[in-house]
Amino acid sequence: MTSLVRDLINTVRGAGDTSHSVDPHMQRVLDQLAELHGQAIENLDVPRARLQPSPTDAVAALLRADGKNSSPEALIPGVEAEDRSIPAAGATLSARIYTPPGNGPFPLIVYFHGGGWVIADKDTYDASARGLSAAAGAVVVSVDYRRAPEHHFPTAWNDAIAAYDWVAANAASLEGDPQRIALAGESAGGNLAVATAIAARNRGAHKALAVLAVYPIAQTGNTETESYDDSANAKPLNKAMIGWFLDKLITNPNDKADTRLDLINADLVGLPPVTIINAEIDPLRSDGEMLETALKEAGVEVTRKVYSGVTHEFFSMAAVLPKAQEAVQFAGDQLQRVFSGAVHTGAVHTGAVHTGSQPRGRLEPKDHAAAKIKVIGYAAKHSFSDLKPFDFEREAARADEIEIDVLFCGVCHSDIHQIKNEWHNTVYPCVPGHEVVGRVSRVGSAVTRHAVGDMVGVGCMIDSCRQCEPCLAGDENYCEGPNSWLATYNGPMIPAAKAAGGTNMYERDNTFGGYSSMLVVQEDFALKIPANLRPEVAAPILCAGVTTYSPLKHWGVKPGDRVGIIGFGGLGDMAAKLARAMGAEVTLFTTTKEKLAEAGRLGATAVLESDEDALAALHGKFDFMLSTIPQRHDINPYIALLKRDKTVCIVGALEPMESINNQGVAFHRKNIAGSFIGSLQDTQEVLDFCAQHDIGPDIELINIDQVNAAVKRAIDGEVRFRSVINMASIKPDPRNASVEDAAIFVTE
Ligand SMILES: [Zn+2]
Ligand SMILES: [Zn+2]
């Protein structure tokens, strides 16, 4: 904590009542509220607290008394409202979408209401959200996050991130511009807005452009601030109520120190511009002041305005309170200023999906004078070697490339095939790893998709020819260029020795993957990791996830379809989760009795492959089947389970299969197909899809020095979870193996 903030926190003014003079319009609302005879919330249980009259009710009563139309549409004409559902982890959230008059795409504001995380909802705060939509000319999405005590801390914070991500991913369907998203909230919701901006910055995906925090709760540890003192008994919010809210919210006093609640002690560096609005007569006024100071000290552009003579909740009273009109307009202007700036600078990065690599032809050759970066990796030097520390160099990013600090890398079964040279094409030394997640540490001068600090992923490919028909169609994973695509490790898919004319368009025979401290990659081949997808969980999605998602998508799996997944390892697990999230009815086929119960956990039914009666009962029942078995097997029993015209797709085995009896195929015009990883667009889609549906692989985090043991367990079939290496554990090789040492093994 900074000294300035500490001084503020320690400021305690003498006790006694406030000498603030109350704005006459404000006084009218307070008098009306008193006439509604609400009980003191801090003395009630939660159900009764939620039934108490709110300042919103007082405003409506005043309007009626004045003979005015109190309907939201009449008060703020032109803004249209529609309720939608937003998926969050384990819940569907209700949200109201406010669309301003005019033609989109509009900027977007994700708005969180107040109520101490316990009471109130989007209806209570309709006037605020609706008013912001008009004042900022933006689509406002007001979110009913889950409340305490039914859902304790930090459920609301997770819901807020999920909602924010959903808005970013669905901007187009909201008439919104995904490049221009701001966060806003009041009171408890003001906290959520700032906390969500921090989370978005941390994850690096679609950062917010601006934050509006109206009388935010910026901390809960210190209730001896100046405003807690001088507004201890203020209405409609007093000090005791805040204590009551907190009591419902947290289960452990240590939660108060969690920087999602304790914003003033959070890492605020790199946040977008923040506007804070405070009311003078409000126990939370000093929270706003402390947050302002903390933001300034973190170098964040911050504007704070304190409105005199008004109280907590004044922001939603524009219909009867001129100061509130002023404040809403000020907030709208602040946001519009940032939104209009963003149109010109385009400096914002979003989770927008790839639409295929750019058909712009090959790039300039590498500048061979380019700076070299020392990298620590783990490599196999022979087919019989364990993975060992290996120092090498990468060329620094050129104009269109980015440098990534690797944080996590999944251990894929192909890594093992490659280490052991089971596909007879391994180039040694072999630094595996094509499920790479990390943070962008540097960008080349021409990079537009990513910014320093973004959380990105790299899957199986780091380049393709960009000129062939599949590449131009966005099917880079089926590149028909002379060297096919450039694999993240082990060089081009078709090496010079096997390419027509002995060419190597990539100028590299070997590439080193993600079992290393950093990676340099052409920007189009890095994917955005959504903010609410844990980076370590995202890693295996980059290969196992897209390998199963791509065929499910290609063959149009839809709600109600009956889908069979053959094999229940890592691929089968992902396939079942994805197909379930797509709305399909899933049956898993496994050889392992112990896995039958696990299938139920995924919402699928399971059948033993050896259970002939069960298979017979399923003849002609399936709309699609996916075989994930990673070696040669007999597909004939599953062909029989397909409906007429339907397809069984094989993604696991990349080798000759048991022979097929074409009678079973021809008699009902069935299809046998294959599919190989997925395109850049598919990869981005599956990341976003997993984030949206809160699904992902079951993983175990390991340190890099445990990788050989993990490989052995995978070979022995003992792995229940996908191993993901925490690359923070990688250290320089004490023996300091040099690049020259490595060169000896290149010809193996
Ligand atoms: Zn893989
Ligand atoms: Zn191509």
Tab-separated table of N, CA, C and O and ligand atoms in Angstrom, residues 410-415 423 433-435 459-460 489 540 542-544 547 571 677 722, ligand 1:
chain	number	residue	atom	x	y	z
A	410	GLY	N	0.729	-27.660	-22.365
A	410	GLY	CA	0.151	-28.979	-22.184
A	410	GLY	C	1.074	-30.069	-22.716
A	410	GLY	O	1.875	-29.837	-23.623
A	411	VAL	N	0.969	-31.262	-22.114
A	411	VAL	CA	1.708	-32.429	-22.601
A	411	VAL	C	0.735	-33.253	-23.440
A	411	VAL	O	-0.148	-33.927	-22.914
A	412	CYS	N	0.892	-33.160	-24.775
A	412	CYS	CA	-0.017	-33.830	-25.714
A	412	CYS	C	0.557	-35.197	-26.063
A	412	CYS	O	1.769	-35.394	-26.045
A	413	HIS	N	-0.341	-36.144	-26.411
A	413	HIS	CA	0.181	-37.462	-26.775
A	413	HIS	C	1.080	-37.393	-28.010
A	413	HIS	O	2.010	-38.170	-28.156
A	414	SER	N	0.838	-36.416	-28.895
A	414	SER	CA	1.740	-36.295	-30.062
A	414	SER	C	3.151	-35.916	-29.637
A	414	SER	O	4.113	-36.253	-30.313
A	415	ASP	N	3.263	-35.180	-28.539
A	415	ASP	CA	4.606	-34.847	-28.046
A	415	ASP	C	5.388	-36.136	-27.798
A	415	ASP	O	6.582	-36.233	-28.112
A	423	TRP	N	6.737	-41.509	-35.383
A	423	TRP	CA	6.243	-41.193	-36.730
A	423	TRP	C	7.403	-41.096	-37.737
A	423	TRP	O	7.235	-40.658	-38.857
A	433	GLY	N	5.874	-29.371	-27.533
A	433	GLY	CA	4.954	-28.407	-26.921
A	433	GLY	C	4.181	-27.611	-27.944
A	433	GLY	O	4.715	-26.677	-28.545
A	434	HIS	N	2.911	-27.995	-28.155
A	434	HIS	CA	2.065	-27.198	-29.045
A	434	HIS	C	0.706	-26.905	-28.401
A	434	HIS	O	-0.305	-26.808	-29.080
A	435	GLU	N	0.733	-26.776	-27.089
A	435	GLU	CA	-0.451	-26.311	-26.342
A	435	GLU	C	0.050	-25.209	-25.422
A	435	GLU	O	0.143	-25.378	-24.213
A	459	GLY	N	-1.216	-22.964	-30.831
A	459	GLY	CA	-1.516	-24.376	-30.969
A	459	GLY	C	-0.485	-25.082	-31.830
A	459	GLY	O	0.715	-24.852	-31.695
A	460	CYS	N	-0.949	-25.946	-32.723
A	460	CYS	CA	-0.054	-26.821	-33.476
A	460	CYS	C	0.703	-26.105	-34.595
A	460	CYS	O	1.729	-26.580	-35.045
A	489	TYR	N	6.467	-27.190	-33.362
A	489	TYR	CA	7.787	-27.797	-33.183
A	489	TYR	C	7.992	-28.851	-34.256
A	489	TYR	O	7.047	-29.295	-34.899
A	540	PRO	N	-4.571	-27.157	-23.095
A	540	PRO	CA	-4.909	-28.360	-23.882
A	540	PRO	C	-6.032	-28.127	-24.893
A	540	PRO	O	-6.177	-28.906	-25.838
A	542	LEU	N	-6.018	-25.925	-27.029
A	542	LEU	CA	-5.356	-25.510	-28.271
A	542	LEU	C	-5.048	-26.683	-29.192
A	542	LEU	O	-4.836	-26.500	-30.387
A	543	CYS	N	-4.995	-27.922	-28.641
A	543	CYS	CA	-4.822	-29.088	-29.510
A	543	CYS	C	-5.977	-30.064	-29.308
A	543	CYS	O	-6.794	-30.270	-30.193
A	544	ALA	N	-6.087	-30.641	-28.104
A	544	ALA	CA	-7.150	-31.627	-27.856
A	544	ALA	C	-8.527	-31.010	-28.064
A	544	ALA	O	-9.433	-31.648	-28.604
A	547	THR	N	-9.149	-30.271	-31.912
A	547	THR	CA	-9.178	-31.513	-32.683
A	547	THR	C	-10.561	-32.156	-32.634
A	547	THR	O	-11.013	-32.766	-33.604
A	571	LEU	N	-8.906	-36.881	-25.515
A	571	LEU	CA	-9.714	-36.389	-26.632
A	571	LEU	C	-11.187	-36.702	-26.410
A	571	LEU	O	-12.053	-35.865	-26.669
A	677	ILE	N	-6.594	-31.836	-36.433
A	677	ILE	CA	-6.571	-30.607	-35.601
A	677	ILE	C	-7.679	-29.641	-36.033
A	677	ILE	O	-8.824	-30.055	-36.195
A	722	ARG	N	-5.079	-34.378	-17.985
A	722	ARG	CA	-4.106	-33.845	-18.918
A	722	ARG	C	-3.008	-33.150	-18.108
A	722	ARG	O	-3.302	-32.296	-17.275
B	1	ZN	ZN	-1.403	-32.190	-29.696
